[in-house]
Coordinates of C-alpha atoms in Angstrom, one line a residue:
R1119 CA 102.3 77.5 95.8
Y1120 CA 101.9 80.9 97.3
R1121 CA 99.3 83.7 97.3
Y1122 CA 101.1 86.5 99.2
Y1123 CA 99.6 89.6 100.7
Q1124 CA 100.9 92.8 102.5
N1125 CA 103.6 95.4 101.8
V1126 CA 106.0 96.5 104.6
C1127 CA 104.8 100.1 104.1
A1128 CA 101.2 99.2 104.6
Q1129 CA 102.1 98.4 108.2
S1130 CA 102.4 102.2 108.7
Y1131 CA 100.2 103.7 105.9
S1132 CA 97.1 101.5 106.7
F1133 CA 97.6 99.2 109.8
A1134 CA 99.4 101.5 112.2
W1135 CA 96.4 102.1 114.5
W1136 CA 94.5 98.8 114.1
D1137 CA 93.0 97.1 117.1
W1138 CA 92.3 93.3 117.2
A1139 CA 88.8 93.7 115.8
R1140 CA 90.1 95.3 112.7
W1141 CA 93.0 92.8 112.3
E1142 CA 90.5 90.0 112.7
R1143 CA 88.4 91.3 109.8
E1144 CA 91.5 91.6 107.6
I1145 CA 92.7 88.1 108.4
D1146 CA 89.3 86.7 107.7
W1147 CA 89.2 88.5 104.4
M1148 CA 92.7 87.1 103.6
A1149 CA 91.4 83.6 104.3
L1150 CA 88.3 84.2 102.1
S1151 CA 90.6 85.4 99.4
G1152 CA 92.9 82.4 99.5
I1153 CA 96.0 84.2 100.9
N1154 CA 98.4 81.7 102.4
L1155 CA 101.6 83.7 103.0
A1156 CA 101.7 87.0 104.9
P1157 CA 103.9 89.0 107.3
A1158 CA 103.2 89.2 111.0
F1159 CA 105.3 92.2 112.0
A1160 CA 103.5 93.7 115.0
G1161 CA 105.4 93.8 118.3
Q1162 CA 108.9 93.4 116.9
E1163 CA 110.1 96.6 118.6
A1164 CA 109.2 95.2 122.0
V1165 CA 111.5 92.2 121.2
W1166 CA 114.2 94.4 119.8
Q1167 CA 114.1 96.6 122.9
R1168 CA 114.6 93.5 125.1
V1169 CA 117.6 92.4 122.9
Y1170 CA 119.1 95.9 123.0
R1171 CA 118.8 96.1 126.8
N1172 CA 120.4 92.7 127.2
L1173 CA 123.3 93.9 125.0
G1174 CA 123.8 96.9 127.4
L1175 CA 122.1 99.8 125.6
N1176 CA 120.2 102.3 127.9
Q1177 CA 116.7 103.5 127.3
S1178 CA 117.6 106.9 125.9
E1179 CA 119.8 105.2 123.2
I1180 CA 116.8 103.0 122.2
D1181 CA 114.5 106.0 122.3
K1182 CA 116.8 107.8 119.9
Y1183 CA 116.5 104.9 117.4
F1184 CA 112.8 104.0 117.2
T1185 CA 110.5 106.3 115.2
G1186 CA 106.9 107.1 116.2
P1187 CA 104.2 104.5 115.3
A1188 CA 103.2 106.0 112.0
F1189 CA 106.8 105.7 110.6
L1190 CA 107.9 102.3 111.9
A1191 CA 107.9 100.7 108.5
W1192 CA 110.9 102.9 107.5
N1193 CA 112.7 102.4 110.8
R1194 CA 112.5 98.6 110.2
M1195 CA 114.2 99.0 106.8
G1196 CA 117.0 101.2 108.0
N1197 CA 115.7 104.4 106.3
L1198 CA 114.7 106.5 109.3
R1199 CA 115.3 106.9 113.1
R1200 CA 113.9 109.0 115.9
W1201 CA 111.4 111.0 113.9
A1202 CA 108.0 111.4 115.7
G1203 CA 109.2 109.0 118.5
P1204 CA 109.9 107.7 121.0
L1205 CA 107.7 104.6 121.5
P1206 CA 105.9 104.6 124.9
P1207 CA 106.1 101.4 127.0
A1208 CA 102.4 100.9 126.6
W1209 CA 102.8 100.8 122.8
H1210 CA 105.0 97.7 123.2
F1211 CA 102.5 95.9 125.4
K1212 CA 99.6 96.5 123.1
Q1213 CA 101.6 95.5 120.0
L1214 CA 102.8 92.2 121.6
Y1215 CA 99.2 91.4 122.6
L1216 CA 98.1 92.0 119.0
Q1217 CA 100.9 89.9 117.5
Y1218 CA 100.0 86.9 119.7
R1219 CA 96.4 87.0 118.3
I1220 CA 97.5 87.8 114.7
V1221 CA 99.8 84.8 114.4
E1222 CA 97.4 82.5 116.3
R1223 CA 94.5 83.4 113.9
M1224 CA 96.7 83.3 110.7
R1225 CA 98.0 79.9 111.6
S1226 CA 94.6 78.5 112.6
L1227 CA 93.4 79.4 109.1
G1228 CA 96.3 77.6 107.4
M1229 CA 98.5 80.6 106.6
T1230 CA 102.3 80.7 106.7
T1231 CA 103.4 83.7 108.8
V1232 CA 106.5 85.7 107.8
L1233 CA 108.4 87.0 110.8
P1234 CA 110.9 89.9 110.8
A1235 CA 114.7 89.1 111.0
F1236 CA 117.9 91.1 111.4
A1237 CA 119.0 93.0 108.3
G1238 CA 122.2 94.5 109.8
H1239 CA 121.0 98.0 110.9
V1240 CA 121.8 99.0 114.5
P1241 CA 121.3 101.9 116.9
Q1242 CA 124.3 104.2 117.5
G1243 CA 124.3 102.9 121.1
I1244 CA 125.8 99.6 119.9
L1245 CA 129.1 101.5 119.2
R1246 CA 129.3 102.8 122.8
V1247 CA 128.8 99.3 124.2
F1248 CA 131.1 97.6 121.7
P1249 CA 133.6 100.3 120.7
R1250 CA 135.6 97.9 118.4
V1251 CA 132.5 96.9 116.3
N1252 CA 132.9 97.5 112.6
A1253 CA 129.8 99.6 111.6
T1254 CA 129.5 102.3 108.9
R1255 CA 126.8 104.9 108.4
L1256 CA 124.6 104.6 105.4
G1257 CA 123.7 107.7 103.4
H1258 CA 120.6 109.8 104.0
W1259 CA 117.2 108.5 102.9
S1260 CA 114.8 110.4 100.6
H1261 CA 114.7 114.1 101.6
F1262 CA 115.8 113.5 105.2
D1263 CA 119.2 114.6 106.4
C1264 CA 121.3 112.8 109.0
T1265 CA 119.2 114.2 111.9
Y1266 CA 116.7 111.5 111.2
S1267 CA 118.4 109.1 108.8
C1268 CA 122.0 107.8 108.1
I1269 CA 121.6 104.6 110.1
Y1270 CA 124.6 102.4 111.0
L1271 CA 125.0 99.1 109.2
L1272 CA 127.2 96.4 110.7
D1273 CA 129.9 94.9 108.5
P1274 CA 128.9 91.4 107.4
E1275 CA 132.2 90.0 108.7
D1276 CA 131.9 91.5 112.2
P1277 CA 131.1 88.8 114.7
M1278 CA 128.4 91.0 116.3
F1279 CA 126.3 90.6 113.1
Q1280 CA 125.7 86.9 114.0
V1281 CA 125.4 87.6 117.7
I1282 CA 122.7 90.2 117.3
G1283 CA 120.8 88.6 114.5
T1284 CA 120.6 85.2 116.1
L1285 CA 119.8 86.6 119.5
F1286 CA 116.8 88.6 118.1
L1287 CA 115.4 85.7 116.1
K1288 CA 115.8 83.2 119.0
E1289 CA 113.9 85.7 121.3
L1290 CA 111.2 86.2 118.6
I1291 CA 110.7 82.5 118.0
K1292 CA 110.6 81.8 121.8
E1293 CA 107.8 84.4 121.9
F1294 CA 105.7 83.6 118.8
G1295 CA 106.8 80.2 117.4
T1296 CA 107.7 80.1 113.8
D1297 CA 106.7 78.9 110.3
H1298 CA 110.4 79.2 109.2
V1299 CA 109.9 82.2 106.8
Y1300 CA 111.7 85.5 107.6
S1301 CA 111.8 88.9 106.1
A1302 CA 114.8 91.3 106.0
D1303 CA 115.6 94.2 103.7
T1304 CA 119.2 95.6 104.1
F1305 CA 119.3 98.0 101.1
N1306 CA 115.7 99.2 100.6
E1307 CA 116.2 102.5 98.8
M1308 CA 119.7 102.7 100.4
T1309 CA 122.8 102.6 98.3
P1310 CA 125.2 99.8 99.5
L1311 CA 128.7 100.9 100.8
S1312 CA 130.3 99.1 97.9
S1313 CA 129.3 97.7 94.5
D1314 CA 131.9 94.9 94.7
P1315 CA 129.9 91.7 94.1
A1316 CA 132.0 89.9 96.8
Y1317 CA 130.9 92.5 99.4
L1318 CA 127.2 92.1 98.4
S1319 CA 127.4 88.3 98.6
R1320 CA 128.9 88.6 102.1
V1321 CA 126.0 90.8 103.3
S1322 CA 123.3 88.5 102.1
N1323 CA 125.2 85.5 103.4
A1324 CA 125.6 87.2 106.8
V1325 CA 121.8 88.0 106.9
F1326 CA 120.9 84.4 106.0
R1327 CA 123.4 82.8 108.5
S1328 CA 122.0 84.9 111.3
M1329 CA 118.6 83.4 110.4
T1330 CA 119.9 79.8 110.3
G1331 CA 121.7 80.3 113.5
A1332 CA 118.3 80.5 115.2
D1333 CA 116.3 78.3 112.8
P1334 CA 118.2 75.8 110.6
K1335 CA 115.1 75.6 108.3
A1336 CA 115.0 79.3 107.7
L1337 CA 113.7 80.6 104.4
W1338 CA 114.4 84.3 103.6
L1339 CA 111.6 86.3 102.0
M1340 CA 113.1 89.5 100.4
Q1341 CA 111.5 92.5 98.6
G1342 CA 112.9 92.9 95.1
W1343 CA 112.0 96.7 95.1
L1344 CA 115.7 97.7 95.4
F1345 CA 116.6 96.3 92.0
Q1346 CA 114.1 98.4 90.0
H1347 CA 114.4 101.4 92.3
Q1348 CA 118.2 101.9 91.7
P1349 CA 118.8 100.0 88.4
D1350 CA 122.1 102.0 87.9
F1351 CA 123.6 100.4 91.0
W1352 CA 122.0 97.0 90.7
Q1353 CA 123.5 95.8 87.4
P1354 CA 123.3 92.0 86.7
A1355 CA 126.6 91.3 88.5
Q1356 CA 125.4 93.0 91.7
V1357 CA 121.9 91.4 91.6
R1358 CA 123.4 87.9 91.0
A1359 CA 125.9 88.4 93.9
L1360 CA 123.3 89.5 96.4
L1361 CA 120.9 86.6 95.4
H1362 CA 123.7 84.0 95.3
G1363 CA 124.9 84.8 98.8
V1364 CA 122.0 82.5 99.8
P1365 CA 121.7 78.8 98.8
L1366 CA 119.3 78.4 95.8
G1367 CA 115.8 77.8 97.0
R1368 CA 116.4 79.2 100.5
M1369 CA 115.3 82.7 99.4
I1370 CA 112.0 83.9 97.9
V1371 CA 112.1 87.3 96.1
L1372 CA 109.0 89.4 95.9
D1373 CA 109.0 90.9 92.4
L1374 CA 107.3 93.9 94.0
F1375 CA 106.2 96.0 91.0
A1376 CA 105.9 93.3 88.4
E1377 CA 102.8 94.8 86.7
S1378 CA 104.8 97.8 85.6
K1379 CA 108.5 97.2 86.1
P1380 CA 109.1 93.4 86.4
V1381 CA 112.7 92.4 87.4
Y1382 CA 112.5 88.7 86.6
Q1383 CA 112.7 89.4 82.9
W1384 CA 116.2 91.0 83.0
T1385 CA 117.6 88.8 85.8
E1386 CA 117.0 85.4 84.2
S1387 CA 114.2 84.8 86.7
F1388 CA 116.3 86.1 89.6
Y1389 CA 119.2 83.8 88.7
G1390 CA 117.5 80.7 90.0
Q1391 CA 116.0 82.0 93.2
P1392 CA 112.2 81.5 93.5
F1393 CA 110.1 84.6 93.2
I1394 CA 106.5 85.8 93.6
W1395 CA 104.9 87.9 90.9
C1396 CA 103.4 90.9 92.8
M1397 CA 101.1 93.7 92.0
L1398 CA 102.1 96.8 93.9
H1399 CA 99.3 99.1 92.4
N1400 CA 99.1 101.7 95.2
F1401 CA 101.6 104.2 96.7
G1402 CA 101.1 105.9 100.0
G1403 CA 97.5 104.7 100.4
N1404 CA 96.4 107.5 98.0
H1405 CA 92.8 107.7 96.9
G1406 CA 92.2 107.9 93.2
L1407 CA 90.7 105.4 90.8
F1408 CA 93.5 103.5 89.1
G1409 CA 94.5 100.1 87.7
T1410 CA 96.6 98.4 85.1
V1411 CA 94.1 95.6 84.4
E1412 CA 95.7 94.4 81.1
A1413 CA 99.1 94.0 82.7
I1414 CA 97.6 92.2 85.7
N1415 CA 95.5 89.9 83.5
H1416 CA 98.5 88.8 81.4
G1417 CA 101.6 89.3 83.6
P1418 CA 101.4 86.3 85.9
F1419 CA 100.9 83.9 83.0
A1420 CA 103.8 85.4 81.0
A1421 CA 106.0 85.0 84.1
R1422 CA 105.0 81.3 84.4
H1423 CA 105.9 80.7 80.8
F1424 CA 109.2 82.6 80.9
P1425 CA 112.2 80.4 80.1
N1426 CA 113.4 78.5 83.2
S1427 CA 110.8 80.4 85.3
T1428 CA 111.2 80.2 89.1
M1429 CA 107.9 81.8 89.8
V1430 CA 106.2 80.2 92.9
G1431 CA 103.2 82.5 93.5
T1432 CA 101.3 85.7 93.0
G1433 CA 101.0 88.5 95.5
L1434 CA 99.2 91.8 96.4
V1435 CA 101.6 94.4 97.8
P1436 CA 99.9 97.8 98.0
E1437 CA 101.6 100.4 100.1
G1438 CA 98.1 101.3 101.4
I1439 CA 94.7 99.6 101.3
E1440 CA 91.1 100.6 101.5
Q1441 CA 91.0 101.9 97.9
N1442 CA 90.2 100.4 94.4
D1443 CA 88.7 97.1 95.7
M1444 CA 88.0 95.8 92.2
V1445 CA 91.7 95.6 91.3
Y1446 CA 92.5 93.5 94.4
E1447 CA 89.5 91.2 93.8
L1448 CA 90.8 90.7 90.2
M1449 CA 94.4 90.0 91.3
N1450 CA 93.2 87.5 93.9
E1451 CA 91.1 85.7 91.3
L1452 CA 94.0 85.4 88.9
G1453 CA 96.0 83.5 91.5
W1454 CA 93.5 80.6 90.8
R1455 CA 93.4 80.8 87.0
Q1456 CA 95.3 79.1 84.3
E1457 CA 94.8 81.8 81.7
P1458 CA 93.7 85.4 81.4
L1459 CA 90.1 86.4 82.0
D1460 CA 87.6 88.0 79.7
L1461 CA 87.7 91.3 81.6
P1462 CA 84.4 93.0 80.4
S1463 CA 82.4 89.9 81.3
W1464 CA 84.3 89.5 84.6
V1465 CA 83.6 93.1 85.6
T1466 CA 79.9 92.7 84.8
R1467 CA 79.7 89.7 87.1
Y1468 CA 81.8 91.6 89.7
A1469 CA 79.3 94.5 89.8
E1470 CA 76.5 91.9 90.4
R1471 CA 78.5 90.1 93.2
R1472 CA 79.4 93.4 94.8
Y1473 CA 75.9 94.9 94.9
G1474 CA 74.0 91.6 95.4
A1475 CA 71.8 92.2 92.4
P1476 CA 72.1 92.5 88.6
N1477 CA 71.7 96.1 87.4
A1478 CA 72.3 97.2 83.8
A1479 CA 73.3 100.8 84.6
A1480 CA 75.8 99.7 87.3
A1481 CA 77.3 97.0 84.9
S1482 CA 77.7 99.7 82.2
A1483 CA 79.3 102.0 84.7
W1484 CA 81.9 99.4 85.6
R1485 CA 82.7 98.5 82.0
L1486 CA 83.4 102.2 81.4
L1487 CA 85.6 102.4 84.4
L1488 CA 87.4 99.2 83.3
R1489 CA 88.3 100.6 79.9
S1490 CA 89.3 104.0 81.3
V1491 CA 90.7 104.6 84.8
Y1492 CA 91.5 101.0 85.4
N1493 CA 93.3 100.5 82.0
C1494 CA 96.5 102.4 82.4
T1495 CA 99.1 100.9 79.9
G1496 CA 102.9 101.3 79.6
V1497 CA 104.9 102.0 82.8
C1498 CA 102.2 103.3 85.1
V1499 CA 103.1 104.6 88.6
N1500 CA 100.1 105.4 90.7
H1501 CA 101.0 108.4 92.8
N1502 CA 98.0 110.7 92.9
R1503 CA 99.3 113.9 91.3
S1504 CA 96.0 115.6 91.0
P1505 CA 96.2 119.4 91.8
L1506 CA 93.6 118.7 94.4
V1507 CA 96.1 116.9 96.7
R1508 CA 99.3 118.7 95.7
R1509 CA 100.8 122.0 96.9
P1510 CA 99.5 124.6 94.4
S1511 CA 101.9 126.1 91.8
L1512 CA 101.7 127.4 88.2
R1513 CA 103.3 124.2 86.9
M1514 CA 100.9 121.4 88.0
D1515 CA 100.4 118.1 86.2
T1516 CA 96.8 117.7 85.0
E1517 CA 97.6 114.8 82.5
L1518 CA 95.2 111.8 82.6
W1519 CA 95.9 108.3 81.2
Y1520 CA 92.2 107.9 80.3
N1521 CA 89.2 109.8 78.9
A1522 CA 87.7 112.0 81.6
S1523 CA 84.2 111.7 80.0
D1524 CA 84.1 108.0 80.8
V1525 CA 84.2 108.8 84.5
Y1526 CA 81.5 111.4 84.2
E1527 CA 79.3 109.0 82.4
A1528 CA 80.0 106.2 84.9
W1529 CA 79.0 108.7 87.6
R1530 CA 75.7 109.4 85.8
L1531 CA 75.0 105.7 85.4
L1532 CA 75.7 104.9 89.1
L1533 CA 73.4 107.7 90.2
S1534 CA 70.7 106.3 88.0
A1535 CA 71.1 102.9 89.7
G1536 CA 70.7 104.4 93.1
A1537 CA 67.0 103.7 93.4
E1538 CA 67.6 100.0 93.0
L1539 CA 71.0 99.6 94.7
G1540 CA 71.0 102.4 97.3
S1541 CA 70.6 99.9 100.2
S1542 CA 73.9 98.2 99.3
P1543 CA 76.8 99.5 101.5
A1544 CA 79.3 98.6 98.7
F1545 CA 77.3 100.6 96.2
L1546 CA 77.3 103.7 98.4
Y1547 CA 81.0 103.4 98.9
D1548 CA 81.5 103.2 95.1
L1549 CA 79.2 106.1 94.5
V1550 CA 81.3 108.2 96.9
D1551 CA 84.5 107.0 95.2
V1552 CA 83.3 107.7 91.6
T1553 CA 81.8 111.1 92.6
R1554 CA 85.1 111.9 94.3
Q1555 CA 87.0 111.0 91.1
A1556 CA 84.8 113.2 89.1
A1557 CA 85.3 116.1 91.5
Q1558 CA 89.1 115.5 91.4
Q1559 CA 88.9 115.9 87.6
L1560 CA 86.8 119.1 88.0
V1561 CA 89.5 120.5 90.3
S1562 CA 92.0 120.2 87.5
D1563 CA 89.7 122.0 85.1
Y1564 CA 89.2 124.9 87.6
Y1565 CA 93.0 125.0 88.2
L1566 CA 93.6 125.3 84.4
S1567 CA 91.1 128.2 84.3
I1568 CA 92.8 129.9 87.3
R1569 CA 96.2 129.6 85.7
Q1570 CA 94.9 130.8 82.3
A1571 CA 93.2 133.8 83.9
F1572 CA 96.3 134.7 85.9
Q1573 CA 98.6 134.4 82.9
S1574 CA 96.3 136.6 80.7
H1575 CA 95.8 139.1 83.6
A1576 CA 92.1 138.5 83.6
L1577 CA 91.1 139.4 87.2
P1578 CA 87.3 138.8 86.9
E1579 CA 87.9 135.3 85.5
L1580 CA 90.5 134.5 88.1
L1581 CA 88.0 135.6 90.9
M1582 CA 85.3 133.5 89.3
A1583 CA 87.2 130.2 88.9
G1584 CA 89.0 130.6 92.2
G1585 CA 85.8 131.5 94.0
V1586 CA 83.9 128.4 92.7
L1587 CA 86.8 126.1 93.5
V1588 CA 87.5 127.4 97.0
Y1589 CA 84.0 128.3 98.2
D1590 CA 81.8 125.7 96.5
L1591 CA 83.5 122.7 94.8
L1592 CA 86.0 121.8 97.6
P1593 CA 83.4 122.3 100.4
E1594 CA 80.9 120.1 98.5
L1595 CA 83.5 117.4 98.0
D1596 CA 84.3 117.6 101.7
S1597 CA 80.6 117.1 102.6
L1598 CA 80.4 114.2 100.3
L1599 CA 83.4 112.5 101.9
S1600 CA 82.0 113.3 105.4
S1601 CA 78.9 111.3 104.5
H1602 CA 80.8 108.0 104.5
S1603 CA 82.6 106.4 107.4
L1604 CA 85.5 105.1 105.2
F1605 CA 86.3 108.6 103.9
L1606 CA 86.6 110.4 107.3
L1607 CA 89.7 112.0 108.6
G1608 CA 88.2 111.5 112.1
R1609 CA 88.3 107.7 111.7
W1610 CA 92.1 107.8 111.1
L1611 CA 92.8 110.3 113.9
E1612 CA 90.4 108.7 116.5
S1613 CA 91.9 105.2 115.9
A1614 CA 95.3 106.7 116.6
R1615 CA 94.1 108.3 119.8
A1616 CA 92.4 105.0 120.8
M1617 CA 95.8 103.3 120.9
A1618 CA 96.9 105.6 123.7
T1619 CA 96.8 105.0 127.4
S1620 CA 97.3 108.7 128.4
D1621 CA 96.5 112.2 127.1
R1622 CA 100.2 112.7 126.3
E1623 CA 100.3 109.5 124.2
A1624 CA 97.0 110.4 122.5
E1625 CA 98.6 113.7 121.5
Q1626 CA 101.7 112.1 120.1
Y1627 CA 99.8 109.5 118.2
E1628 CA 97.5 112.1 116.7
L1629 CA 100.4 114.2 115.5
N1630 CA 102.0 111.1 114.0
A1631 CA 98.7 110.4 112.1
R1632 CA 98.3 114.0 110.9
N1633 CA 101.9 114.3 109.8
Q1634 CA 102.0 111.1 107.8
V1635 CA 99.1 112.2 105.5
T1636 CA 100.4 115.7 105.0
L1637 CA 104.0 116.9 105.6
W1638 CA 105.6 113.4 106.0
G1639 CA 108.5 114.7 108.1
P1640 CA 109.3 117.9 110.0
S1641 CA 109.6 120.2 107.0
G1642 CA 107.5 118.6 104.3
N1643 CA 110.3 116.1 103.5
I1644 CA 108.0 113.8 101.5
L1645 CA 105.2 116.3 101.2
D1646 CA 101.8 114.8 100.3
Y1647 CA 103.2 111.4 99.4
A1648 CA 100.5 109.7 101.5
N1649 CA 97.7 112.1 100.5
K1650 CA 94.2 111.0 101.2
Q1651 CA 90.8 112.5 100.2
L1652 CA 89.0 112.5 103.5
G1653 CA 86.2 114.6 105.0
G1654 CA 87.9 117.2 107.2
L1655 CA 91.2 117.0 105.4
V1656 CA 89.8 118.4 102.1
L1657 CA 88.3 121.4 103.9
D1658 CA 91.0 122.2 106.5
Y1659 CA 94.1 121.3 104.5
Y1660 CA 93.7 121.2 100.7
A1661 CA 91.1 123.9 100.5
V1662 CA 93.0 126.3 102.8
R1663 CA 96.1 125.9 100.5
W1664 CA 94.0 126.6 97.4
S1665 CA 92.4 129.6 99.1
L1666 CA 95.9 131.1 99.9
F1667 CA 97.1 130.3 96.3
V1668 CA 94.1 132.1 94.7
S1669 CA 94.5 135.1 97.0
V1670 CA 98.2 135.4 96.4
L1671 CA 97.5 135.3 92.6
V1672 CA 94.8 138.0 92.9
E1673 CA 97.2 140.1 95.0
S1674 CA 99.8 139.8 92.3
L1675 CA 97.5 141.0 89.6
N1676 CA 96.3 143.8 91.8
S1677 CA 99.7 145.0 92.7
G1678 CA 101.5 144.2 89.5
R1679 CA 104.2 142.3 91.5
P1680 CA 105.1 138.9 90.0
F1681 CA 104.1 135.6 91.7
H1682 CA 107.1 133.9 93.4
Q1683 CA 106.7 130.2 94.0
D1684 CA 109.5 130.2 96.7
Q1685 CA 107.7 132.9 98.7
F1686 CA 104.4 131.1 98.3
N1687 CA 106.0 127.8 99.5
Q1688 CA 107.2 129.5 102.7
A1689 CA 103.7 130.9 103.4
V1690 CA 101.8 127.7 102.5
F1691 CA 104.2 125.7 104.7
Q1692 CA 102.8 127.6 107.7
V1693 CA 99.3 126.6 106.6
E1694 CA 100.3 122.9 106.2
R1695 CA 102.0 122.9 109.6
G1696 CA 99.1 124.8 111.1
F1697 CA 96.8 121.9 110.2
I1698 CA 98.9 119.4 112.0
Y1699 CA 98.8 121.4 115.2
N1700 CA 95.2 122.8 115.0
K1701 CA 94.0 120.6 117.9
K1702 CA 90.5 120.3 116.2
R1703 CA 88.7 117.0 116.8
Y1704 CA 87.2 115.6 113.7
P1705 CA 84.0 113.4 113.8
A1706 CA 84.5 109.6 113.4
V1707 CA 80.8 109.2 112.5
P1708 CA 79.5 110.2 109.1
S1709 CA 76.8 112.8 108.5
G1710 CA 74.6 113.7 105.6
D1711 CA 73.0 111.6 102.8
T1712 CA 75.5 110.3 100.3
M1713 CA 73.0 109.9 97.5
E1714 CA 71.6 113.3 98.0
I1715 CA 75.0 115.0 98.1
S1716 CA 76.3 113.2 95.0
R1717 CA 73.1 114.1 93.1
K1718 CA 73.5 117.8 94.2
L1719 CA 77.1 117.8 93.0
F1720 CA 76.0 116.1 89.8
L1721 CA 73.2 118.7 89.0
K1722 CA 75.7 121.5 89.6
Y1723 CA 78.8 120.2 88.0
Y1724 CA 78.2 117.4 85.5
P1725 CA 79.8 118.7 82.3

């Protein structure tokens, strides 16, 4: 029945700064891909602000609750408050305007929109206005302390739960109409206050009743991430209780990470509630070639044939988009199939469709990529852990799930197809991406040489490997990325500034955008989680870190004093923070010839 698309996190990692033109392209792509169920989350803070003001909160209490634009996804799930905020009034106007157009376009193309609903989280100001309200603080989230997390959760039995939830939804429906499907996540990566099944049932029942209070036909769409994220807490009794607090059939669960950690298998198909088999694939919008094609090719069919299966659709739920297009094309196609595909022949046709012409070298390159980077098996979690995009240390992970030589060979084959396919924009994008992957592999090799040289006190070798990495490979990678508009830091930063209506807003939005892809918090709380390989970022952030690391190692060998990671971390934090506040404007227009730069890298570095 459903082909679902979008992850709540993508609203921040990818869509945060989109204007209508960019949204329109995405929605058209969704229609062309057969997507018929998707969230429409823009503008909800404007409606929440109206509700909070009507309940008696003042503006400073609201400002202490909302995060900045680049972090709203986690504010909406009760993980985070205040960080990088507040939201300027103009932000609300612009987002409302977008939301009107988004829902209008989605509905005109036959899609069912999913609107946000109340999950139970409230600003602290509610306790001032209603001193008798029964609310408890949740614990801290991730590596944030209570300065920016520990959000209040209303008790499900408190009458205010229904008042606030129904008030919000009525206001939202008045504004945007409804297709009767609503999203709410009360315990996303947050441990509930009690593991008592009766309590958990009361919570889900309260959330559902606050929906039906505004819309008797309400259907609750819930992410199933929590069950696999905290399996120690969510034992079968707890899962069943949460799911059965809602009448059977009135909830749809997104089995969010089904290609690696399916939940339906150990919950008897979500104990009777319908579910959507989702491919998560990407975390944080990281670049890096990756896929689990075998799991994707067989998973949805296994789920349909599961005993008493309640599967009602397939879904794509990456945390960030604009990477690994092939995997999403494959998953979209599987939504229409009755059985698994013959992948090598599918990918051969994919290359032809993508470039607009058959080419033997390009087809061979794609078959190599299919069997290597795109064929991770077992429990695969795609966080890019390459030393390139991680804070340097002597204990970095360089493990690969594939044969590195397959990527080098695919690189050679793509370059050889350049004469015929060089006029295809999709080909140039893929050439950048595969060259970038090869460079990422080379960074690991140089890192291992640096570490080896340091540990065996070989100063000349250390200077050699460190010098090539810092002064040639990373700058060359940066110039490659800078030659393509989709790999520019400036595109991300300028789209943030374009959302602003004043210099002050532009500055706030740009700091939001810079912080998200680097420190992710005031003190590197979720450091490099949302790492990207972008022209500008490689040179002024990653390369500067590597330069400091190499010079600290050289200094250690010269002075005979041991290398201390803690001391290095303090020094490198200043570099990381310095990037966020460097005030430099990065070009949003590419420069340089992609084919030429890739060939130059190839002639220098092809192993």
